GROMACS .gro file of C-alpha atoms in nm:
model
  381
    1UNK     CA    1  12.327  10.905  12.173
    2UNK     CA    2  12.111  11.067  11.912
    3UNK     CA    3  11.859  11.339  12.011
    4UNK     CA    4  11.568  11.306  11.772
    5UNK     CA    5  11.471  11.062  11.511
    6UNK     CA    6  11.225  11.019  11.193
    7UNK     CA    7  11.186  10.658  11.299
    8UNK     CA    8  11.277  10.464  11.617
    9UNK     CA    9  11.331  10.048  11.553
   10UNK     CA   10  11.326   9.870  11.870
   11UNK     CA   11  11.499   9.533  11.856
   12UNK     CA   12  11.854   9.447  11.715
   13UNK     CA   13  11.746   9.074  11.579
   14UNK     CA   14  11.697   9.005  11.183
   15UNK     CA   15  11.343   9.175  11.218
   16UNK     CA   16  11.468   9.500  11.323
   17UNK     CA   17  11.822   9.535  11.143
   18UNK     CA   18  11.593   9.430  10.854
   19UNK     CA   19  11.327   9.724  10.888
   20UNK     CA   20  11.616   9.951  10.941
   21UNK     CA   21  11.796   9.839  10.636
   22UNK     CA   22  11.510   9.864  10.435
   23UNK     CA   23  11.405  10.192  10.549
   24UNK     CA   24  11.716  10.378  10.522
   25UNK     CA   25  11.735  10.231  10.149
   26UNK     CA   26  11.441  10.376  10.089
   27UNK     CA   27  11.568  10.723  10.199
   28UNK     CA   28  11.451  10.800  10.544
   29UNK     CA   29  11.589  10.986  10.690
   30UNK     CA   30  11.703  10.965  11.073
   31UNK     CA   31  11.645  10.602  11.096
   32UNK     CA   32  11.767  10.488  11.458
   33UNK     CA   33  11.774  10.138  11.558
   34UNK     CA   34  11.791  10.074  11.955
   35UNK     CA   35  11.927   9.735  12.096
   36UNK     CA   36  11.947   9.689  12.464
   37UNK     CA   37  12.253   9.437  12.412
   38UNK     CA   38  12.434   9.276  12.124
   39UNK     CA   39  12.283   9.274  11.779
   40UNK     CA   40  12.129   8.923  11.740
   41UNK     CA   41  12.189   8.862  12.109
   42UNK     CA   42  11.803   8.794  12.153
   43UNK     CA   43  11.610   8.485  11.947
   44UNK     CA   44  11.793   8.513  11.613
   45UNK     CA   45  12.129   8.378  11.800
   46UNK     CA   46  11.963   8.083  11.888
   47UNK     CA   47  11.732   7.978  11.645
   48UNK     CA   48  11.809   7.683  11.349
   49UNK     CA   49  11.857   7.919  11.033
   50UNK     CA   50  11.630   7.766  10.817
   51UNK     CA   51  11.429   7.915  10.530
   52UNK     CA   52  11.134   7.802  10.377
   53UNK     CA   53  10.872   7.891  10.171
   54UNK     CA   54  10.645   7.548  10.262
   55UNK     CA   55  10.346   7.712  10.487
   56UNK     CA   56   9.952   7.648  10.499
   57UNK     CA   57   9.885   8.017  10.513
   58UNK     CA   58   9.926   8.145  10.186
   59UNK     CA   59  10.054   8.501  10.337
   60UNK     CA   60  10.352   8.305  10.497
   61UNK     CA   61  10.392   8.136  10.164
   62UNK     CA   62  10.450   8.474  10.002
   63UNK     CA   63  10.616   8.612  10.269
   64UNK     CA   64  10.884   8.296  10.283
   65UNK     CA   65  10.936   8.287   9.918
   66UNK     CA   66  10.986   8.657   9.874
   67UNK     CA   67  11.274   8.609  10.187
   68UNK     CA   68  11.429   8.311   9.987
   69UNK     CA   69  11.456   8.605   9.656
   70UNK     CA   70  11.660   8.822   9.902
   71UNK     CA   71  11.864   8.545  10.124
   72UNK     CA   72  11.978   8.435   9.724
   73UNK     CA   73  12.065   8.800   9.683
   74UNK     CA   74  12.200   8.869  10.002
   75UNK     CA   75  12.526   8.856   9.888
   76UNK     CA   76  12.517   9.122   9.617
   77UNK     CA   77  12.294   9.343   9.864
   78UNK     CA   78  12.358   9.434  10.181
   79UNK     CA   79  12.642   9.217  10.094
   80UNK     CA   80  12.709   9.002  10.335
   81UNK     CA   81  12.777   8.592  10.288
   82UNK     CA   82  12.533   8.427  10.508
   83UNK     CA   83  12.641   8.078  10.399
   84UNK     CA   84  12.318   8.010  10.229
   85UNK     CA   85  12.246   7.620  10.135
   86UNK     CA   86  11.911   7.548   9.915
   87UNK     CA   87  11.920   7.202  10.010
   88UNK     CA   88  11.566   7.161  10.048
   89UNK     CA   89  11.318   7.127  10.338
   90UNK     CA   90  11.201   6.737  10.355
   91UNK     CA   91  10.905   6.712  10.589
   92UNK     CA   92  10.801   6.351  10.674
   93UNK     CA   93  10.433   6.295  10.686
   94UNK     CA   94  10.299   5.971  10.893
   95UNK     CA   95   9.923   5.996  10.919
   96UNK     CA   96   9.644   6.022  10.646
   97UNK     CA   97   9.556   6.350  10.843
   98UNK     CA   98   9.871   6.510  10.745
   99UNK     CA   99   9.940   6.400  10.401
  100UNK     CA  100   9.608   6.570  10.339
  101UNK     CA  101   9.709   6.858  10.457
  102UNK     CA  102  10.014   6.837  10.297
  103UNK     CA  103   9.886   6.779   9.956
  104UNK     CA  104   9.627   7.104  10.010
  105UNK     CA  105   9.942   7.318  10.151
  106UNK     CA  106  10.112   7.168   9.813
  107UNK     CA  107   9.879   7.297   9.606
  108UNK     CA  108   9.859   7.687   9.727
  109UNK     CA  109  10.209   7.683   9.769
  110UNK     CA  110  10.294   7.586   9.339
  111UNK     CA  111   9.977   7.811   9.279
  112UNK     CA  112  10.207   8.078   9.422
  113UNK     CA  113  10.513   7.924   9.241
  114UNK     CA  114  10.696   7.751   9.479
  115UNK     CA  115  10.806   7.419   9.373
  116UNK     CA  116  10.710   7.151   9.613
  117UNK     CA  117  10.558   6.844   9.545
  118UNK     CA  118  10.500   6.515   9.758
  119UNK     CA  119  10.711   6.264   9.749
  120UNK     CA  120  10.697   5.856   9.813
  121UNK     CA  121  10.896   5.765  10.163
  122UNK     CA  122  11.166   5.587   9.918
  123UNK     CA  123  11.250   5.932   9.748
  124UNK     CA  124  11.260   6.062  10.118
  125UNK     CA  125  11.502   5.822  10.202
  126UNK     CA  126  11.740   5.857   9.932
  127UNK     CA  127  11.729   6.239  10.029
  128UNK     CA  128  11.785   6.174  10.384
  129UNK     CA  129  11.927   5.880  10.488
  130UNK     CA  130  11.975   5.873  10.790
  131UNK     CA  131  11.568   5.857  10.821
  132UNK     CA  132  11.347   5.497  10.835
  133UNK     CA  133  11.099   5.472  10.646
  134UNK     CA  134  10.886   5.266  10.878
  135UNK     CA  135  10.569   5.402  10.881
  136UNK     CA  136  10.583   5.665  10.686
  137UNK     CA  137  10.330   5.712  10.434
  138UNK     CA  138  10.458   6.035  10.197
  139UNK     CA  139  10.696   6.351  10.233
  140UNK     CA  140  10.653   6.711  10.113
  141UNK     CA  141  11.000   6.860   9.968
  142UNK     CA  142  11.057   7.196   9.811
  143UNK     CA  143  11.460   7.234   9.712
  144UNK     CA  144  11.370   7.608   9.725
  145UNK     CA  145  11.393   7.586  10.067
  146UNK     CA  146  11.776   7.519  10.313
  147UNK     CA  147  11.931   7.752  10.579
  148UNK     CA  148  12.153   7.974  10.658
  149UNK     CA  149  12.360   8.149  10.948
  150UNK     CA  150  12.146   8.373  11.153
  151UNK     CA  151  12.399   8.618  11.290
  152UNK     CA  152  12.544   8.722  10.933
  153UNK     CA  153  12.236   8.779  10.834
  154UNK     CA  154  12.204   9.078  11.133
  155UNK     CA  155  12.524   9.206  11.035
  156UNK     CA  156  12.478   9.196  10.724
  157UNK     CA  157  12.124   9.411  10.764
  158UNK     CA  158  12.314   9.649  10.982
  159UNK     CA  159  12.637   9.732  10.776
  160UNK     CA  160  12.351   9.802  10.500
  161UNK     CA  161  12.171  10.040  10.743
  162UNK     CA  162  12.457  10.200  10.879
  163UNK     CA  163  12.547  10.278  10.489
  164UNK     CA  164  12.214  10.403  10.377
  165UNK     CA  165  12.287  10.642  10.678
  166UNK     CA  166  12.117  10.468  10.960
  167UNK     CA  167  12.228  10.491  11.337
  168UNK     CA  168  12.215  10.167  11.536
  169UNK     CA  169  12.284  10.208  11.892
  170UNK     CA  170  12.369   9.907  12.135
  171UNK     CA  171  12.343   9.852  12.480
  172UNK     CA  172  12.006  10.092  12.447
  173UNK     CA  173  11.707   9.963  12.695
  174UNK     CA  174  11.413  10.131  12.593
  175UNK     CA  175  11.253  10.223  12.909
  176UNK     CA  176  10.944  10.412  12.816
  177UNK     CA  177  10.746  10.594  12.520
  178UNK     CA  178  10.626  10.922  12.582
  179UNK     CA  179  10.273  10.985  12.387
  180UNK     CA  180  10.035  11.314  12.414
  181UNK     CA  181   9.693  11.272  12.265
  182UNK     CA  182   9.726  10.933  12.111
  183UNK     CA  183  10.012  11.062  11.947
  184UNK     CA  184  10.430  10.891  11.983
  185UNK     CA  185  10.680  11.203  12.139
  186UNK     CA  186  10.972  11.017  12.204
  187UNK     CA  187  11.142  10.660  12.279
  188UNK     CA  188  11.317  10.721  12.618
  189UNK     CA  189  11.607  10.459  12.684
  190UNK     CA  190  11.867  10.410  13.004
  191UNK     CA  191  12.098  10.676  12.781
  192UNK     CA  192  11.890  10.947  12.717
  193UNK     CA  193  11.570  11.027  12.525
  194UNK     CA  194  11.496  11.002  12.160
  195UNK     CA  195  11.238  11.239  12.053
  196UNK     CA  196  11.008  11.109  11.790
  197UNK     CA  197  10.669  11.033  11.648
  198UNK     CA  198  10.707  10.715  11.463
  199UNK     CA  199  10.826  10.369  11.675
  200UNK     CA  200  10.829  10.024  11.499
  201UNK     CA  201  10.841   9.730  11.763
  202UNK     CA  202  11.037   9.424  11.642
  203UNK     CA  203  11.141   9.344  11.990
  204UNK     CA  204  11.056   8.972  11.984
  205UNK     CA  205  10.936   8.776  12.294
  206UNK     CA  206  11.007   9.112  12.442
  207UNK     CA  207  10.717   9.287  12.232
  208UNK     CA  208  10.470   9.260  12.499
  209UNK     CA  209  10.631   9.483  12.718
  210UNK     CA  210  10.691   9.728  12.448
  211UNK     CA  211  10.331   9.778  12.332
  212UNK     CA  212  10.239   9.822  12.690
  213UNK     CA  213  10.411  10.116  12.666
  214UNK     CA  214  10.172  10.282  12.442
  215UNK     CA  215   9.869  10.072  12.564
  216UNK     CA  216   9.893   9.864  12.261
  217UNK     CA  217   9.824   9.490  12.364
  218UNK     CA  218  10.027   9.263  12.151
  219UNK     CA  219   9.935   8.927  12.274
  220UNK     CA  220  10.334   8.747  12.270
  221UNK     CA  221  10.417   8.471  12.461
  222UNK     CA  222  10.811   8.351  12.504
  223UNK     CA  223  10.890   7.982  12.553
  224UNK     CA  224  11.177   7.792  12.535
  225UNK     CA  225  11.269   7.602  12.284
  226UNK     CA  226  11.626   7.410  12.252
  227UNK     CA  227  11.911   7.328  11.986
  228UNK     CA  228  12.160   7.059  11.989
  229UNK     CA  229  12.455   6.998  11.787
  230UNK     CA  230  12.647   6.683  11.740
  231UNK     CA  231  12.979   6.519  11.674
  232UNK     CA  232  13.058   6.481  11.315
  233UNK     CA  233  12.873   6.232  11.122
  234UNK     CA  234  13.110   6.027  10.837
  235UNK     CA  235  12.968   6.021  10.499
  236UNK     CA  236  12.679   6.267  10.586
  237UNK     CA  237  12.519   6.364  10.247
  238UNK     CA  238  12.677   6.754  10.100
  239UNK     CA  239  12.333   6.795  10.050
  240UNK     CA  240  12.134   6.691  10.319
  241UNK     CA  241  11.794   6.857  10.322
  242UNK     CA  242  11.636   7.027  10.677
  243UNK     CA  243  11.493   6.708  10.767
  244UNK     CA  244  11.147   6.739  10.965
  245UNK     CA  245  10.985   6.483  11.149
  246UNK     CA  246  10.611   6.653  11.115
  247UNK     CA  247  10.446   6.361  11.377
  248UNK     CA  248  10.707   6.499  11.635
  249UNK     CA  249  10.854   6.787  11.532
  250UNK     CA  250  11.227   6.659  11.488
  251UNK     CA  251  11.451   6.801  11.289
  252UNK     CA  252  11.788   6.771  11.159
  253UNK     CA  253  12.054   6.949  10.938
  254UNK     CA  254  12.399   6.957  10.862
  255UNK     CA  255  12.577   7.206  11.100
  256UNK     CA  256  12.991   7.196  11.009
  257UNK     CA  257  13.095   6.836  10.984
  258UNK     CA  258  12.772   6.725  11.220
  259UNK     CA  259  12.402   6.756  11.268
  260UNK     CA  260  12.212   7.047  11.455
  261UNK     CA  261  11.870   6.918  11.592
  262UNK     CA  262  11.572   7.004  11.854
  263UNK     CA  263  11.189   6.944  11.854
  264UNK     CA  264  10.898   7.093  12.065
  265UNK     CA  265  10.869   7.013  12.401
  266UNK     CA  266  10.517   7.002  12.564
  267UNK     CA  267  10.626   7.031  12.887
  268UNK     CA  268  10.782   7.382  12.860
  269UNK     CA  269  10.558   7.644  13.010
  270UNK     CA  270  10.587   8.045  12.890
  271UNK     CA  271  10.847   8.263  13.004
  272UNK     CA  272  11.165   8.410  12.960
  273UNK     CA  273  11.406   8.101  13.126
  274UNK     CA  274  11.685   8.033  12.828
  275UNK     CA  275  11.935   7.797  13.058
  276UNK     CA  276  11.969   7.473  12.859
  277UNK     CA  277  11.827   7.124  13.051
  278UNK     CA  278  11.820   6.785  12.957
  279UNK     CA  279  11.417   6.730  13.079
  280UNK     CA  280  11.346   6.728  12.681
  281UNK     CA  281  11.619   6.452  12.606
  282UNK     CA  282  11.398   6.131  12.620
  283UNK     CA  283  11.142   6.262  12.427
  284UNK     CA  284  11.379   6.368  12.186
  285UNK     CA  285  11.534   6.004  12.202
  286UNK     CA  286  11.182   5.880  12.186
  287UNK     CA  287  11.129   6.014  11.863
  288UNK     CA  288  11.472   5.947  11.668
  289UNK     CA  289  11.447   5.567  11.763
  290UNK     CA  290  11.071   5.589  11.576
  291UNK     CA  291  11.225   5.804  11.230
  292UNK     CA  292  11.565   5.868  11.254
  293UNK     CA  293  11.732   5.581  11.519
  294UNK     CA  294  12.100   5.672  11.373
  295UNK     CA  295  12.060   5.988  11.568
  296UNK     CA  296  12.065   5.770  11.870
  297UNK     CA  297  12.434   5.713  11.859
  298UNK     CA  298  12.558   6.030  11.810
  299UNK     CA  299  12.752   6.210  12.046
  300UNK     CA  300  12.610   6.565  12.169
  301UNK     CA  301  12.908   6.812  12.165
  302UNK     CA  302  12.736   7.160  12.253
  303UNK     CA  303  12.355   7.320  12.208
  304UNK     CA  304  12.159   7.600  12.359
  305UNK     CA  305  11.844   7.714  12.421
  306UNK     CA  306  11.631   8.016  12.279
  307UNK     CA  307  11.301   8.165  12.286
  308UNK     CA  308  11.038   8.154  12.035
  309UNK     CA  309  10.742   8.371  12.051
  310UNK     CA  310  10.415   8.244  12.024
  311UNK     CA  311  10.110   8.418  11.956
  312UNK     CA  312   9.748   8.272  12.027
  313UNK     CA  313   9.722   8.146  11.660
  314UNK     CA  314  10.115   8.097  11.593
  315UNK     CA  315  10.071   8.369  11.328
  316UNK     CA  316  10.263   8.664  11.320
  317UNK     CA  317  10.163   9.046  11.393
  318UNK     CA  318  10.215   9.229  11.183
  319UNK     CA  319  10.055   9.606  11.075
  320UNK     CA  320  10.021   9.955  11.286
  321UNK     CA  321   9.828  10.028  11.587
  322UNK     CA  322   9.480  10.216  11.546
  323UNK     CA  323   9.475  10.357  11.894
  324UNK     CA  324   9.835  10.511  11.886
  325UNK     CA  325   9.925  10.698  11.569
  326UNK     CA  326  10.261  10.559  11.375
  327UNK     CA  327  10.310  10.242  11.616
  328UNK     CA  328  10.408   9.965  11.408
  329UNK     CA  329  10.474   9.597  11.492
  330UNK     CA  330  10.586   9.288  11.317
  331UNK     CA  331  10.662   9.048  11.605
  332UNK     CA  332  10.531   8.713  11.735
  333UNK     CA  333  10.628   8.508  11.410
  334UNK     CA  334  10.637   8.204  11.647
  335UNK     CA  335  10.927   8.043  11.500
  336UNK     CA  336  10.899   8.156  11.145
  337UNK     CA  337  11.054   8.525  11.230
  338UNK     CA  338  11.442   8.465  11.116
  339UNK     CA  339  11.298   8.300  10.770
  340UNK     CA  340  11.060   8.591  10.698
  341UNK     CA  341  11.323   8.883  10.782
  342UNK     CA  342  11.373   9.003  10.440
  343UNK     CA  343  11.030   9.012  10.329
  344UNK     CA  344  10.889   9.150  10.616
  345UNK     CA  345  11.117   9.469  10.613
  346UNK     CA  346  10.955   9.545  10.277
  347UNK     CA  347  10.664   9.500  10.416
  348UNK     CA  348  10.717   9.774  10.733
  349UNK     CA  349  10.897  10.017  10.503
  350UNK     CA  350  10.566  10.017  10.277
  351UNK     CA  351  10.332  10.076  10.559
  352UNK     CA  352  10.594  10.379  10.679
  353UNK     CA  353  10.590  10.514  10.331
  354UNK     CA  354  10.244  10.493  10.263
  355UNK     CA  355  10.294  10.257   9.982
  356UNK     CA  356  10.077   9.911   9.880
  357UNK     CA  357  10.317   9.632   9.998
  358UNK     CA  358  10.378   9.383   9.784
  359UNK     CA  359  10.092   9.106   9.983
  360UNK     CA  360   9.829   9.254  10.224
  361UNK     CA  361   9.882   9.203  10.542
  362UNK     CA  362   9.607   9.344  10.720
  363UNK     CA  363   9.495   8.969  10.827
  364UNK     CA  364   9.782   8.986  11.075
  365UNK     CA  365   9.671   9.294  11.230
  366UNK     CA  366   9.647   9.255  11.598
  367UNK     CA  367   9.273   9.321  11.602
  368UNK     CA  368   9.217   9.015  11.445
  369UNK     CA  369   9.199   8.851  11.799
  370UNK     CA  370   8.965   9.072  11.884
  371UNK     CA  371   8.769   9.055  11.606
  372UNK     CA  372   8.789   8.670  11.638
  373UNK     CA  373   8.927   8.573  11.321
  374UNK     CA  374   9.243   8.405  11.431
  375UNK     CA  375   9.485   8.297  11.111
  376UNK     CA  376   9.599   7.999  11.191
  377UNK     CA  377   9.914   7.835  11.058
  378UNK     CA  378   9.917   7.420  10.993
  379UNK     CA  379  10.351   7.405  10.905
  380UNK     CA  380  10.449   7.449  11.255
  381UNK     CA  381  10.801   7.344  11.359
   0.00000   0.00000   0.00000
């Protein structure tokens, strides 16, 4: 247990091993990083792994393609192999409504250099074959885009913050924040107290509870969402793309010698529940038999369930609190959190430092709810 800190991280995911990493790179001192169990134990265990730069907002277009930079870099620095694939994300587009929107998103996202373009529903089929093309009127593929594994990505974040001189402690339940006159004291934690004036929340679906702490509402719901992975698939493409049913929100991509999938489910109401259940299955087998009906005969050998965490306009928060001096957040990404990682520990280290970052994110403050001007994101998985 450490006694004092320059900055306190709460959360032990890919947002906060990120933050520290890129904070103690940066030379701050005293960076401390507080977990309350395993390092990636939380959402970024359970969540696909894929990374994208194809978004409607043009801040999560930056935000994603700056990530994809540093996932192809990863490597090098922290120096970790997250088994990266740039195969390409393939959405499949079946209304006039969303081929519209598609072909707008398109256009911001090559304005911003990322290389998308639409695509006939042949091309989509030779891409991803195990798809129909019945119909489907157009696709939108970037092969920027692909995915990655999660939990090397955390450990990769934290080996670079524990070099740069960073302390991460596990097994840490923050418990309270101590303030005095709208100002942070200390973090206190089920091992002891950390005194300090600067806390960064990147605790997740867990954020709510955290701002509450300094009377900072950050409006995060959890909700299930599940993952399943099947038996191996002969002949499956090398270079299958993250298939995405956009009418239904199925998805597919290679996961070993088989498939990992999931899709929304409706039904699901908020909280913390993460046991797996097979309510979702016949919507799920509702929509491979209308896009993908190969999926139908494959055999489901394991899957799990995590939590994404939504926020009223599925749009992250992301900036520091006015009414309690050196509280930052970046939290309720809503899906999109494990894919924006890298960029968005840039982003937190600039706001420490007092530097520009390298996109404004002050649209993603918190008080744009209150302010009514919700940022709304289109690209939802």
């Amino acid at each position: 247990m450490t006694g004092s800190a320059r900055v306190v991280v709460i959360g032990g995911g890919v947002m906060g091993t990120s933050i520290a990493y890129h904070l103690a790179r940066a030379g701050v001192p005293d960076v401390v990083l507080v977990e309350r169990d395993e390092l990636a134990s939380g959402s970024t265990s359970r969540a696909a792994g894929g990374v994208r730069a194809q978004f409607s907002d043009e801040l999560n277009i930056q935000l994603g393609a700056r990530s994809l930079e540093a996932f192809a870099r990863f490597g090098a620095e922290p120096g970790q192999d997250i088994g990266l694939r740039r195969v390409g994300y393939l959405f499949l587009l079946s209304t006039p409504e969303e081929v519209a929107a598609f072909e707008d998103g398109v256009r911001r996202q090559n304005a911003l250099g990322v290389p998308s373009r639409l695509i006939d529903p042949a091309e989509a089929q030779r891409l991803s074959p195990l798809i129909t093309t019945d119909g489907l009127l157009a696709a939108a593929f970037s092969p920027d885009d692909g995915h990655c594994t999660p939990e090397s990505v955390v450990q990769g974040y934290a080996a670079g913050a524990r070099r740069y001189g960073a302390t991460v402690l596990r097994h840490h339940e923050v418990t309270g924040i101590e303030t005095r006159g709208g100002e942070i004291t200390a973090v206190v934690t089920g091992q002891g107290r950390i005194a300090t004036d600067t806390v960064v929340c990147a605790a997740g679906a867990w954020s709510r509870a955290v701002g509450a702490m300094v009377g900072v509402d950050l409006p995060v719901e959890p909700l299930r969402r599940q993952i399943a992975v099947t038996e191996a698939v002969p002949g499956l493409p090398p270079d299958l793309p993250m298939t995405i049913d956009f009418t239904t929100s199925l998805y597919f991509h290679s996961e070993g010698p088989g498939l990992l999938l999931g899709m929304s489910d409706p039904d699901e109401t908020p909280g913390f529940a993460t046991t797996p259940h097979d309510r979702w299955i016949p919507r799920l087998s509702e929509a491979m038999e209308r896009r993908a009906p190969a999926l139908l005969d494959l055999r489901r050998i394991g899957g799990w369930a995590g939590l994404y965490e939504i926020t009223p306009d599925h749009n992250a928060l992301i900036g520091e609190a006015r009414s309690c001096a050196r509280f930052l957040y970046a939290t309720g990404f809503s899906g999109h959190g494990f894919l924006q990682g890298p960029a968005v520990g840039e982003v937190i280290r600039d706001l420490y430092l007092g530097r520009v970052p390298f996109v404004d994110i002050s649209p993603l403050s918190v008080e744009r709810f209150t302010a009514d001007a919700p940022r709304p994101e289109v690209n939802l998985v």
